């Protein structure tokens, strides 16, 4: 995650040479870099049996004796990275016996989410809960456990302005009132 974070801070936001993923999404150079870094981990880590990416969704065998199957989105939200909004990496981890094809979220043995924004944080599931780690606290190298056993309150409302914009265009029958109910702070319809 630290390498992706550094690349986001240093790289210009430019389209990758291929420019489109298998789903037709425009790829940025940082998409390709983040994806390559995760494939490098899969190739070098013998515990990983298979890997699959949003950028190349075929399941690839890495190590026949591996114990885990990984599936990831290397840079979720990359379409908004040039606006300097936070983006992230999402990784799901399943046991090799289950694999990822036909598996559900409940079959996961762990998951990780990294957020690259004003600060770089990573959330990881461990045996007794979810932990947050923050990169470079106080200018130090490495990661610090910044929160233990993180929970989301049942009363929480989660909102992403970019998702609201996308939903408005891709789900026109959903209704403005229902879209607005998804967001936490009040806003005027004219600002959408």
Short mmCIF file of N, CA and C in Angstrom, two decimals:
data_model
loop_
_atom_site.label_atom_id
_atom_site.label_comp_id
_atom_site.label_asym_id
_atom_site.label_seq_id
_atom_site.Cartn_x
_atom_site.Cartn_y
_atom_site.Cartn_z
N UNK A 1 0.82 -1.20 0.00
CA UNK A 1 0.00 0.00 0.00
C UNK A 1 0.86 1.26 0.00
N UNK A 2 2.00 1.20 0.70
CA UNK A 2 2.87 2.38 0.77
C UNK A 2 3.39 2.76 -0.61
N UNK A 3 3.69 1.77 -1.45
CA UNK A 3 4.19 2.05 -2.80
C UNK A 3 3.11 2.71 -3.64
N UNK A 4 1.87 2.25 -3.54
CA UNK A 4 0.76 2.85 -4.29
C UNK A 4 0.56 4.28 -3.80
N UNK A 5 0.61 4.49 -2.49
CA UNK A 5 0.45 5.82 -1.92
C UNK A 5 1.51 6.77 -2.47
N UNK A 6 2.76 6.32 -2.51
CA UNK A 6 3.84 7.15 -3.04
C UNK A 6 3.63 7.45 -4.52
N UNK A 7 3.18 6.47 -5.28
CA UNK A 7 2.95 6.68 -6.71
C UNK A 7 1.83 7.69 -6.96
N UNK A 8 0.78 7.64 -6.14
CA UNK A 8 -0.31 8.60 -6.29
C UNK A 8 0.16 10.03 -6.03
N UNK A 9 1.10 10.17 -5.13
CA UNK A 9 1.61 11.51 -4.82
C UNK A 9 2.60 12.00 -5.87
N UNK A 10 3.28 11.09 -6.56
CA UNK A 10 4.34 11.48 -7.48
C UNK A 10 3.96 11.46 -8.95
N UNK A 11 3.03 10.57 -9.34
CA UNK A 11 2.72 10.39 -10.75
C UNK A 11 1.70 11.42 -11.24
N UNK A 12 1.86 11.80 -12.49
CA UNK A 12 0.82 12.59 -13.13
C UNK A 12 -0.35 11.68 -13.44
N UNK A 13 -1.54 12.20 -13.45
CA UNK A 13 -2.72 11.41 -13.76
C UNK A 13 -2.84 11.34 -15.28
N UNK A 14 -2.32 10.26 -15.84
CA UNK A 14 -2.36 10.07 -17.29
C UNK A 14 -2.94 8.71 -17.60
N UNK A 15 -3.53 8.59 -18.78
CA UNK A 15 -4.09 7.32 -19.20
C UNK A 15 -2.98 6.33 -19.48
N UNK A 16 -3.24 5.08 -19.15
CA UNK A 16 -2.29 4.02 -19.46
C UNK A 16 -2.28 3.80 -20.97
N UNK A 17 -1.23 3.18 -21.48
CA UNK A 17 -1.13 2.97 -22.92
C UNK A 17 -2.32 2.20 -23.48
N UNK A 18 -2.76 1.17 -22.79
CA UNK A 18 -3.92 0.39 -23.26
C UNK A 18 -5.21 1.17 -23.09
N UNK A 19 -5.28 2.03 -22.10
CA UNK A 19 -6.35 2.96 -21.80
C UNK A 19 -7.67 2.37 -21.34
N UNK A 20 -7.99 1.12 -21.61
CA UNK A 20 -9.28 0.58 -21.19
C UNK A 20 -9.08 -0.77 -20.50
N UNK A 21 -9.87 -0.99 -19.45
CA UNK A 21 -9.87 -2.30 -18.80
C UNK A 21 -10.73 -3.24 -19.62
N UNK A 22 -10.81 -4.50 -19.21
CA UNK A 22 -11.64 -5.47 -19.93
C UNK A 22 -13.12 -5.10 -19.84
N UNK A 23 -13.48 -4.24 -18.88
CA UNK A 23 -14.86 -3.79 -18.72
C UNK A 23 -15.13 -2.49 -19.48
N UNK A 24 -14.11 -1.96 -20.16
CA UNK A 24 -14.28 -0.73 -20.92
C UNK A 24 -13.99 0.53 -20.13
N UNK A 25 -13.59 0.40 -18.85
CA UNK A 25 -13.25 1.57 -18.05
C UNK A 25 -11.90 2.13 -18.49
N UNK A 26 -11.79 3.45 -18.48
CA UNK A 26 -10.51 4.09 -18.79
C UNK A 26 -9.54 3.78 -17.65
N UNK A 27 -8.34 3.32 -18.01
CA UNK A 27 -7.33 3.02 -17.01
C UNK A 27 -6.32 4.14 -16.96
N UNK A 28 -5.90 4.48 -15.76
CA UNK A 28 -4.83 5.45 -15.56
C UNK A 28 -3.53 4.70 -15.29
N UNK A 29 -2.42 5.38 -15.46
CA UNK A 29 -1.13 4.77 -15.18
C UNK A 29 -1.05 4.23 -13.76
N UNK A 30 -1.66 4.94 -12.79
CA UNK A 30 -1.63 4.48 -11.40
C UNK A 30 -2.48 3.23 -11.20
N UNK A 31 -3.55 3.04 -12.02
CA UNK A 31 -4.32 1.79 -11.99
C UNK A 31 -3.41 0.62 -12.33
N UNK A 32 -2.69 0.78 -13.43
CA UNK A 32 -1.82 -0.29 -13.92
C UNK A 32 -0.70 -0.56 -12.92
N UNK A 33 -0.11 0.49 -12.36
CA UNK A 33 0.95 0.33 -11.37
C UNK A 33 0.45 -0.41 -10.14
N UNK A 34 -0.70 0.02 -9.60
CA UNK A 34 -1.25 -0.63 -8.40
C UNK A 34 -1.56 -2.10 -8.67
N UNK A 35 -2.11 -2.38 -9.83
CA UNK A 35 -2.43 -3.76 -10.19
C UNK A 35 -1.16 -4.60 -10.29
N UNK A 36 -0.14 -4.06 -10.93
CA UNK A 36 1.13 -4.79 -11.09
C UNK A 36 1.76 -5.09 -9.73
N UNK A 37 1.69 -4.14 -8.82
CA UNK A 37 2.25 -4.36 -7.48
C UNK A 37 1.55 -5.52 -6.77
N UNK A 38 0.24 -5.61 -6.90
CA UNK A 38 -0.49 -6.71 -6.26
C UNK A 38 -0.18 -8.05 -6.93
N UNK A 39 -0.04 -8.05 -8.25
CA UNK A 39 0.36 -9.30 -8.93
C UNK A 39 1.78 -9.71 -8.49
N UNK A 40 2.66 -8.75 -8.27
CA UNK A 40 4.02 -9.06 -7.79
C UNK A 40 3.96 -9.74 -6.43
N UNK A 41 3.09 -9.25 -5.55
CA UNK A 41 2.92 -9.88 -4.22
C UNK A 41 2.43 -11.31 -4.39
N UNK A 42 1.45 -11.51 -5.26
CA UNK A 42 0.91 -12.86 -5.49
C UNK A 42 2.00 -13.82 -6.00
N UNK A 43 2.82 -13.34 -6.90
CA UNK A 43 3.87 -14.20 -7.45
C UNK A 43 4.94 -14.53 -6.43
N UNK A 44 5.21 -13.61 -5.51
CA UNK A 44 6.31 -13.82 -4.56
C UNK A 44 5.88 -14.49 -3.25
N UNK A 45 4.59 -14.54 -2.97
CA UNK A 45 4.11 -15.08 -1.69
C UNK A 45 3.55 -16.48 -1.86
N UNK A 46 4.25 -17.51 -1.35
CA UNK A 46 3.79 -18.89 -1.55
C UNK A 46 2.47 -19.24 -0.86
N UNK A 47 2.00 -18.42 0.06
CA UNK A 47 0.71 -18.68 0.70
C UNK A 47 -0.47 -18.40 -0.23
N UNK A 48 -0.23 -17.71 -1.34
CA UNK A 48 -1.31 -17.33 -2.25
C UNK A 48 -1.45 -18.38 -3.36
N UNK A 49 -2.59 -19.06 -3.36
CA UNK A 49 -2.87 -20.07 -4.38
C UNK A 49 -3.30 -19.43 -5.69
N UNK A 50 -4.28 -18.50 -5.63
CA UNK A 50 -4.76 -17.85 -6.85
C UNK A 50 -4.94 -16.36 -6.61
N UNK A 51 -4.94 -15.61 -7.72
CA UNK A 51 -5.19 -14.18 -7.67
C UNK A 51 -6.13 -13.79 -8.79
N UNK A 52 -6.89 -12.73 -8.55
CA UNK A 52 -7.79 -12.19 -9.57
C UNK A 52 -7.96 -10.70 -9.31
N UNK A 53 -7.98 -9.92 -10.39
CA UNK A 53 -8.04 -8.48 -10.28
C UNK A 53 -9.20 -7.93 -11.07
N UNK A 54 -9.72 -6.78 -10.66
CA UNK A 54 -10.75 -6.11 -11.45
C UNK A 54 -10.20 -5.73 -12.83
N UNK A 55 -8.91 -5.46 -12.91
CA UNK A 55 -8.30 -5.06 -14.18
C UNK A 55 -8.12 -6.26 -15.11
N UNK A 56 -7.95 -7.45 -14.56
CA UNK A 56 -7.79 -8.69 -15.34
C UNK A 56 -8.49 -9.79 -14.55
N UNK A 57 -9.81 -9.94 -14.72
CA UNK A 57 -10.61 -10.74 -13.80
C UNK A 57 -10.48 -12.26 -13.91
N UNK A 58 -9.63 -12.78 -14.77
CA UNK A 58 -9.46 -14.22 -14.80
C UNK A 58 -8.71 -14.66 -13.54
N UNK A 59 -9.07 -15.83 -13.02
CA UNK A 59 -8.40 -16.36 -11.83
C UNK A 59 -7.12 -17.05 -12.29
N UNK A 60 -6.00 -16.59 -11.76
CA UNK A 60 -4.69 -17.12 -12.14
C UNK A 60 -4.07 -17.90 -10.99
N UNK A 61 -3.60 -19.10 -11.30
CA UNK A 61 -2.91 -19.88 -10.27
C UNK A 61 -1.53 -19.29 -10.04
N UNK A 62 -1.20 -19.10 -8.78
CA UNK A 62 0.10 -18.55 -8.39
C UNK A 62 1.00 -19.64 -7.81
N UNK A 63 0.49 -20.34 -6.80
CA UNK A 63 1.26 -21.39 -6.11
C UNK A 63 0.31 -22.53 -5.78
N UNK A 64 0.58 -23.70 -6.35
CA UNK A 64 -0.31 -24.85 -6.20
C UNK A 64 -0.58 -25.19 -4.73
N UNK A 65 0.41 -25.03 -3.87
CA UNK A 65 0.25 -25.37 -2.45
C UNK A 65 -0.24 -24.21 -1.60
N UNK A 66 -0.62 -23.10 -2.23
CA UNK A 66 -1.05 -21.92 -1.47
C UNK A 66 -2.31 -22.17 -0.67
N UNK A 67 -2.50 -21.40 0.38
CA UNK A 67 -3.65 -21.57 1.28
C UNK A 67 -4.77 -20.56 1.06
N UNK A 68 -4.48 -19.48 0.29
CA UNK A 68 -5.46 -18.40 0.16
C UNK A 68 -5.64 -17.95 -1.28
N UNK A 69 -6.84 -17.44 -1.57
CA UNK A 69 -7.16 -16.88 -2.89
C UNK A 69 -7.48 -15.40 -2.68
N UNK A 70 -6.84 -14.56 -3.48
CA UNK A 70 -7.04 -13.11 -3.37
C UNK A 70 -7.79 -12.58 -4.58
N UNK A 71 -8.63 -11.60 -4.34
CA UNK A 71 -9.34 -10.89 -5.39
C UNK A 71 -9.32 -9.42 -5.00
N UNK A 72 -9.01 -8.52 -5.96
CA UNK A 72 -8.85 -7.13 -5.58
C UNK A 72 -9.28 -6.15 -6.66
N UNK A 73 -9.54 -4.94 -6.19
CA UNK A 73 -9.68 -3.77 -7.04
C UNK A 73 -8.45 -2.94 -6.69
N UNK A 74 -7.48 -2.84 -7.61
CA UNK A 74 -6.21 -2.20 -7.25
C UNK A 74 -6.32 -0.72 -6.91
N UNK A 75 -7.25 -0.01 -7.55
CA UNK A 75 -7.39 1.41 -7.27
C UNK A 75 -8.84 1.84 -7.49
N UNK A 76 -9.67 1.57 -6.51
CA UNK A 76 -11.08 1.93 -6.60
C UNK A 76 -11.21 3.45 -6.53
N UNK A 77 -11.99 4.00 -7.46
CA UNK A 77 -12.18 5.45 -7.49
C UNK A 77 -11.16 6.19 -8.32
N UNK A 78 -10.38 5.48 -9.11
CA UNK A 78 -9.31 6.14 -9.85
C UNK A 78 -9.84 7.20 -10.82
N UNK A 79 -11.09 7.10 -11.21
CA UNK A 79 -11.67 8.10 -12.11
C UNK A 79 -11.76 9.48 -11.45
N UNK A 80 -11.69 9.53 -10.12
CA UNK A 80 -11.77 10.82 -9.43
C UNK A 80 -10.44 11.25 -8.82
N UNK A 81 -9.36 10.50 -9.11
CA UNK A 81 -8.07 10.81 -8.50
C UNK A 81 -7.54 12.17 -8.95
N UNK A 82 -7.87 12.59 -10.17
CA UNK A 82 -7.37 13.89 -10.63
C UNK A 82 -8.06 15.05 -9.93
N UNK A 83 -9.16 14.80 -9.22
CA UNK A 83 -9.80 15.81 -8.39
C UNK A 83 -9.20 15.87 -7.00
N UNK A 84 -8.21 15.01 -6.76
CA UNK A 84 -7.53 14.90 -5.47
C UNK A 84 -8.46 14.38 -4.37
N UNK A 85 -9.45 13.57 -4.76
CA UNK A 85 -10.30 12.91 -3.78
C UNK A 85 -9.64 11.60 -3.36
N UNK A 86 -10.03 11.10 -2.23
CA UNK A 86 -9.47 9.86 -1.73
C UNK A 86 -9.89 8.69 -2.63
N UNK A 87 -8.96 7.79 -2.84
CA UNK A 87 -9.20 6.55 -3.58
C UNK A 87 -8.68 5.41 -2.72
N UNK A 88 -8.86 4.18 -3.16
CA UNK A 88 -8.42 3.08 -2.31
C UNK A 88 -8.17 1.79 -3.03
N UNK A 89 -7.60 0.84 -2.31
CA UNK A 89 -7.38 -0.52 -2.76
C UNK A 89 -8.25 -1.43 -1.91
N UNK A 90 -8.97 -2.37 -2.54
CA UNK A 90 -9.85 -3.30 -1.83
C UNK A 90 -9.37 -4.71 -2.12
N UNK A 91 -9.16 -5.50 -1.08
CA UNK A 91 -8.68 -6.88 -1.24
C UNK A 91 -9.56 -7.82 -0.43
N UNK A 92 -10.07 -8.86 -1.08
CA UNK A 92 -10.79 -9.92 -0.39
C UNK A 92 -9.92 -11.16 -0.37
N UNK A 93 -9.95 -11.91 0.74
CA UNK A 93 -9.11 -13.10 0.90
C UNK A 93 -10.00 -14.27 1.30
N UNK A 94 -9.96 -15.33 0.50
CA UNK A 94 -10.75 -16.54 0.74
C UNK A 94 -9.83 -17.72 0.95
N UNK A 95 -10.31 -18.77 1.64
CA UNK A 95 -9.49 -19.97 1.78
C UNK A 95 -9.38 -20.67 0.42
N UNK A 96 -8.26 -21.33 0.19
CA UNK A 96 -8.04 -22.04 -1.08
C UNK A 96 -9.12 -23.08 -1.33
N UNK A 97 -9.61 -23.71 -0.27
CA UNK A 97 -10.65 -24.74 -0.43
C UNK A 97 -11.93 -24.17 -1.01
N UNK A 98 -12.23 -22.91 -0.73
CA UNK A 98 -13.43 -22.24 -1.24
C UNK A 98 -13.15 -21.62 -2.60
N UNK A 99 -12.01 -20.97 -2.74
CA UNK A 99 -11.71 -20.22 -3.96
C UNK A 99 -12.57 -18.97 -4.02
N UNK A 100 -12.52 -18.24 -5.16
CA UNK A 100 -13.31 -17.02 -5.28
C UNK A 100 -14.53 -17.20 -6.17
N UNK A 101 -14.52 -18.17 -7.06
CA UNK A 101 -15.66 -18.39 -7.96
C UNK A 101 -16.81 -19.01 -7.16
N UNK A 102 -17.93 -18.31 -7.12
CA UNK A 102 -19.09 -18.79 -6.38
C UNK A 102 -19.03 -18.52 -4.88
N UNK A 103 -17.94 -17.96 -4.41
CA UNK A 103 -17.80 -17.67 -2.98
C UNK A 103 -18.58 -16.40 -2.63
N UNK A 104 -18.92 -16.27 -1.37
CA UNK A 104 -19.62 -15.07 -0.89
C UNK A 104 -18.71 -14.31 0.07
N UNK A 105 -19.14 -13.13 0.45
CA UNK A 105 -18.40 -12.35 1.44
C UNK A 105 -18.28 -13.07 2.76
N UNK A 106 -19.28 -13.86 3.10
CA UNK A 106 -19.24 -14.60 4.38
C UNK A 106 -18.19 -15.71 4.36
N UNK A 107 -17.78 -16.12 3.16
CA UNK A 107 -16.74 -17.14 3.04
C UNK A 107 -15.34 -16.57 3.24
N UNK A 108 -15.21 -15.25 3.21
CA UNK A 108 -13.90 -14.62 3.35
C UNK A 108 -13.27 -14.94 4.69
N UNK A 109 -11.95 -15.10 4.67
CA UNK A 109 -11.22 -15.27 5.93
C UNK A 109 -10.64 -13.94 6.39
N UNK A 110 -10.50 -12.99 5.45
CA UNK A 110 -9.98 -11.67 5.79
C UNK A 110 -10.25 -10.72 4.62
N UNK A 111 -10.12 -9.45 4.92
CA UNK A 111 -10.20 -8.43 3.87
C UNK A 111 -9.36 -7.25 4.30
N UNK A 112 -8.97 -6.46 3.31
CA UNK A 112 -8.18 -5.26 3.60
C UNK A 112 -8.67 -4.15 2.67
N UNK A 113 -8.69 -2.95 3.21
CA UNK A 113 -9.03 -1.76 2.43
C UNK A 113 -8.00 -0.69 2.77
N UNK A 114 -7.36 -0.14 1.75
CA UNK A 114 -6.42 0.98 1.96
C UNK A 114 -7.06 2.23 1.39
N UNK A 115 -6.95 3.32 2.13
CA UNK A 115 -7.46 4.62 1.69
C UNK A 115 -6.27 5.54 1.46
N UNK A 116 -6.18 6.09 0.24
CA UNK A 116 -5.11 7.02 -0.09
C UNK A 116 -5.73 8.41 -0.21
N UNK A 117 -5.50 9.24 0.76
CA UNK A 117 -6.04 10.60 0.76
C UNK A 117 -5.03 11.51 1.44
N UNK A 118 -5.51 12.45 2.24
CA UNK A 118 -4.56 13.31 2.96
C UNK A 118 -3.60 12.48 3.83
N UNK A 119 -4.08 11.35 4.29
CA UNK A 119 -3.20 10.39 4.97
C UNK A 119 -3.53 9.03 4.39
N UNK A 120 -2.59 8.12 4.50
CA UNK A 120 -2.81 6.77 3.98
C UNK A 120 -3.10 5.85 5.14
N UNK A 121 -4.29 5.22 5.08
CA UNK A 121 -4.68 4.29 6.13
C UNK A 121 -5.04 2.95 5.49
N UNK A 122 -4.91 1.90 6.25
CA UNK A 122 -5.32 0.58 5.80
C UNK A 122 -6.11 -0.08 6.93
N UNK A 123 -7.23 -0.67 6.56
CA UNK A 123 -8.04 -1.42 7.52
C UNK A 123 -7.85 -2.90 7.19
N UNK A 124 -7.61 -3.70 8.21
CA UNK A 124 -7.40 -5.13 8.01
C UNK A 124 -8.18 -5.91 9.05
N UNK A 125 -8.79 -7.02 8.62
CA UNK A 125 -9.45 -7.89 9.57
C UNK A 125 -8.41 -8.80 10.19
N UNK A 126 -8.43 -8.90 11.49
CA UNK A 126 -7.56 -9.81 12.23
C UNK A 126 -8.46 -10.74 13.04
N UNK A 127 -7.88 -11.63 13.81
CA UNK A 127 -8.68 -12.63 14.53
C UNK A 127 -9.76 -12.02 15.41
N UNK A 128 -9.48 -10.89 16.04
CA UNK A 128 -10.45 -10.35 17.00
C UNK A 128 -11.10 -9.04 16.55
N UNK A 129 -11.06 -8.73 15.25
CA UNK A 129 -11.75 -7.53 14.78
C UNK A 129 -11.01 -6.83 13.66
N UNK A 130 -11.45 -5.61 13.39
CA UNK A 130 -10.88 -4.79 12.33
C UNK A 130 -9.96 -3.75 12.96
N UNK A 131 -8.77 -3.60 12.37
CA UNK A 131 -7.79 -2.65 12.87
C UNK A 131 -7.45 -1.65 11.78
N UNK A 132 -7.18 -0.41 12.20
CA UNK A 132 -6.74 0.62 11.27
C UNK A 132 -5.25 0.86 11.49
N UNK A 133 -4.52 0.95 10.38
CA UNK A 133 -3.10 1.26 10.41
C UNK A 133 -2.88 2.52 9.59
N UNK A 134 -2.02 3.42 10.07
CA UNK A 134 -1.74 4.67 9.38
C UNK A 134 -0.27 4.71 9.00
N UNK A 135 -0.01 5.13 7.77
CA UNK A 135 1.35 5.19 7.23
C UNK A 135 2.00 6.53 7.56
N UNK A 136 3.24 6.47 8.03
CA UNK A 136 4.05 7.68 8.19
C UNK A 136 3.59 8.64 9.27
N UNK A 137 3.09 8.13 10.38
CA UNK A 137 2.63 9.00 11.47
C UNK A 137 3.81 9.78 12.03
N UNK A 138 3.65 11.08 12.14
CA UNK A 138 4.71 11.93 12.69
C UNK A 138 5.97 11.93 11.85
N UNK A 139 5.84 11.63 10.56
CA UNK A 139 7.00 11.61 9.67
C UNK A 139 7.83 10.34 9.75
N UNK A 140 7.40 9.39 10.57
CA UNK A 140 8.15 8.13 10.72
C UNK A 140 7.90 7.21 9.53
N UNK A 141 8.85 6.36 9.23
CA UNK A 141 8.66 5.34 8.22
C UNK A 141 7.79 4.23 8.79
N UNK A 142 7.02 3.59 7.93
CA UNK A 142 6.25 2.43 8.35
C UNK A 142 4.85 2.75 8.84
N UNK A 143 4.22 1.71 9.36
CA UNK A 143 2.81 1.74 9.75
C UNK A 143 2.67 1.73 11.26
N UNK A 144 1.64 2.45 11.74
CA UNK A 144 1.30 2.47 13.16
C UNK A 144 -0.15 2.02 13.29
N UNK A 145 -0.43 1.14 14.25
CA UNK A 145 -1.82 0.76 14.52
C UNK A 145 -2.48 1.97 15.17
N UNK A 146 -3.40 2.61 14.43
CA UNK A 146 -4.01 3.85 14.90
C UNK A 146 -5.37 3.64 15.58
N UNK A 147 -6.05 2.54 15.28
CA UNK A 147 -7.32 2.21 15.97
C UNK A 147 -7.46 0.70 16.04
N UNK A 148 -7.98 0.24 17.17
CA UNK A 148 -8.17 -1.19 17.38
C UNK A 148 -9.65 -1.52 17.41
N UNK A 149 -9.99 -2.70 16.90
CA UNK A 149 -11.36 -3.22 16.92
C UNK A 149 -12.37 -2.15 16.48
N UNK A 150 -12.20 -1.66 15.27
CA UNK A 150 -13.06 -0.62 14.69
C UNK A 150 -14.43 -1.19 14.38
N UNK A 151 -15.46 -0.43 14.70
CA UNK A 151 -16.84 -0.83 14.40
C UNK A 151 -17.56 0.34 13.74
N UNK A 152 -18.50 0.03 12.87
CA UNK A 152 -19.36 1.05 12.28
C UNK A 152 -20.67 1.03 13.05
N UNK A 153 -21.08 2.18 13.51
CA UNK A 153 -22.33 2.29 14.27
C UNK A 153 -23.51 1.90 13.38
N UNK A 154 -24.48 1.18 13.92
CA UNK A 154 -25.66 0.82 13.12
C UNK A 154 -26.42 2.05 12.61
N UNK A 155 -26.27 3.20 13.26
CA UNK A 155 -26.96 4.41 12.84
C UNK A 155 -26.17 5.20 11.78
N UNK A 156 -25.01 4.72 11.38
CA UNK A 156 -24.16 5.45 10.43
C UNK A 156 -24.81 5.55 9.06
N UNK A 157 -24.51 6.65 8.38
CA UNK A 157 -24.90 6.82 6.98
C UNK A 157 -23.62 7.06 6.21
N UNK A 158 -23.38 6.24 5.23
CA UNK A 158 -22.15 6.31 4.45
C UNK A 158 -22.46 6.99 3.13
N UNK A 159 -21.63 7.94 2.72
CA UNK A 159 -21.90 8.70 1.52
C UNK A 159 -20.63 9.01 0.75
N UNK A 160 -20.71 8.91 -0.54
CA UNK A 160 -19.62 9.31 -1.42
C UNK A 160 -20.19 10.20 -2.51
N UNK A 161 -19.73 11.46 -2.61
CA UNK A 161 -20.26 12.35 -3.63
C UNK A 161 -20.09 11.79 -5.05
N UNK A 162 -19.00 11.11 -5.31
CA UNK A 162 -18.78 10.56 -6.66
C UNK A 162 -19.82 9.49 -6.98
N UNK A 163 -20.18 8.68 -5.99
CA UNK A 163 -21.19 7.65 -6.23
C UNK A 163 -22.56 8.26 -6.46
N UNK A 164 -22.87 9.35 -5.80
CA UNK A 164 -24.15 10.02 -6.01
C UNK A 164 -24.24 10.52 -7.44
N UNK A 165 -23.16 11.12 -7.94
CA UNK A 165 -23.13 11.62 -9.31
C UNK A 165 -23.34 10.47 -10.30
N UNK A 166 -22.64 9.37 -10.08
CA UNK A 166 -22.76 8.21 -10.95
C UNK A 166 -24.17 7.65 -10.90
N UNK A 167 -24.72 7.50 -9.70
CA UNK A 167 -26.07 6.95 -9.55
C UNK A 167 -27.10 7.83 -10.25
N UNK A 168 -26.92 9.12 -10.17
CA UNK A 168 -27.87 10.05 -10.80
C UNK A 168 -27.92 9.82 -12.30
N UNK A 169 -26.77 9.54 -12.91
CA UNK A 169 -26.72 9.36 -14.36
C UNK A 169 -27.04 7.93 -14.78
N UNK A 170 -26.66 6.96 -13.97
CA UNK A 170 -26.83 5.57 -14.37
C UNK A 170 -28.11 4.94 -13.82
N UNK A 171 -28.74 5.57 -12.84
CA UNK A 171 -29.98 5.06 -12.26
C UNK A 171 -31.06 6.13 -12.30
N UNK A 172 -31.42 6.62 -13.50
CA UNK A 172 -32.35 7.76 -13.56
C UNK A 172 -33.72 7.46 -12.95
N UNK A 173 -34.18 6.24 -12.92
CA UNK A 173 -35.47 5.91 -12.35
C UNK A 173 -35.44 5.77 -10.84
N UNK A 174 -34.26 5.90 -10.24
CA UNK A 174 -34.12 5.71 -8.80
C UNK A 174 -34.78 6.84 -8.03
N UNK A 175 -34.77 8.04 -8.58
CA UNK A 175 -35.44 9.18 -7.94
C UNK A 175 -34.49 10.02 -7.12
N UNK A 176 -34.58 11.32 -7.30
CA UNK A 176 -33.70 12.26 -6.61
C UNK A 176 -33.84 12.16 -5.09
N UNK A 177 -35.07 12.00 -4.60
CA UNK A 177 -35.27 11.94 -3.14
C UNK A 177 -34.57 10.73 -2.54
N UNK A 178 -34.64 9.59 -3.22
CA UNK A 178 -33.97 8.39 -2.71
C UNK A 178 -32.46 8.55 -2.78
N UNK A 179 -31.95 9.18 -3.86
CA UNK A 179 -30.52 9.42 -3.96
C UNK A 179 -30.05 10.34 -2.85
N UNK A 180 -30.83 11.39 -2.57
CA UNK A 180 -30.46 12.33 -1.52
C UNK A 180 -30.49 11.67 -0.14
N UNK A 181 -31.36 10.71 0.05
CA UNK A 181 -31.43 10.01 1.34
C UNK A 181 -30.16 9.22 1.61
N UNK A 182 -29.38 8.90 0.57
CA UNK A 182 -28.14 8.15 0.74
C UNK A 182 -27.02 9.01 1.33
N UNK A 183 -27.14 10.31 1.23
CA UNK A 183 -26.07 11.19 1.64
C UNK A 183 -26.31 11.72 3.05
N UNK A 184 -25.25 12.00 3.74
CA UNK A 184 -25.37 12.46 5.11
C UNK A 184 -25.71 13.95 5.22
N UNK A 185 -24.92 14.86 4.67
CA UNK A 185 -25.26 16.28 4.84
C UNK A 185 -26.34 16.74 3.89
N UNK A 186 -27.18 17.70 4.26
CA UNK A 186 -28.20 18.20 3.34
C UNK A 186 -27.58 19.00 2.21
N UNK A 187 -28.16 18.91 1.01
CA UNK A 187 -27.70 19.70 -0.12
C UNK A 187 -28.88 20.10 -0.97
N UNK A 188 -28.70 21.15 -1.70
CA UNK A 188 -29.73 21.64 -2.60
C UNK A 188 -29.69 20.82 -3.88
N UNK A 189 -30.86 20.53 -4.45
CA UNK A 189 -30.91 19.80 -5.72
C UNK A 189 -30.12 20.51 -6.80
N UNK A 190 -30.09 21.84 -6.78
CA UNK A 190 -29.39 22.59 -7.82
C UNK A 190 -27.89 22.36 -7.78
N UNK A 191 -27.36 21.91 -6.65
CA UNK A 191 -25.92 21.68 -6.56
C UNK A 191 -25.52 20.32 -7.12
N UNK A 192 -26.50 19.48 -7.46
CA UNK A 192 -26.19 18.19 -8.05
C UNK A 192 -25.99 18.40 -9.52
#
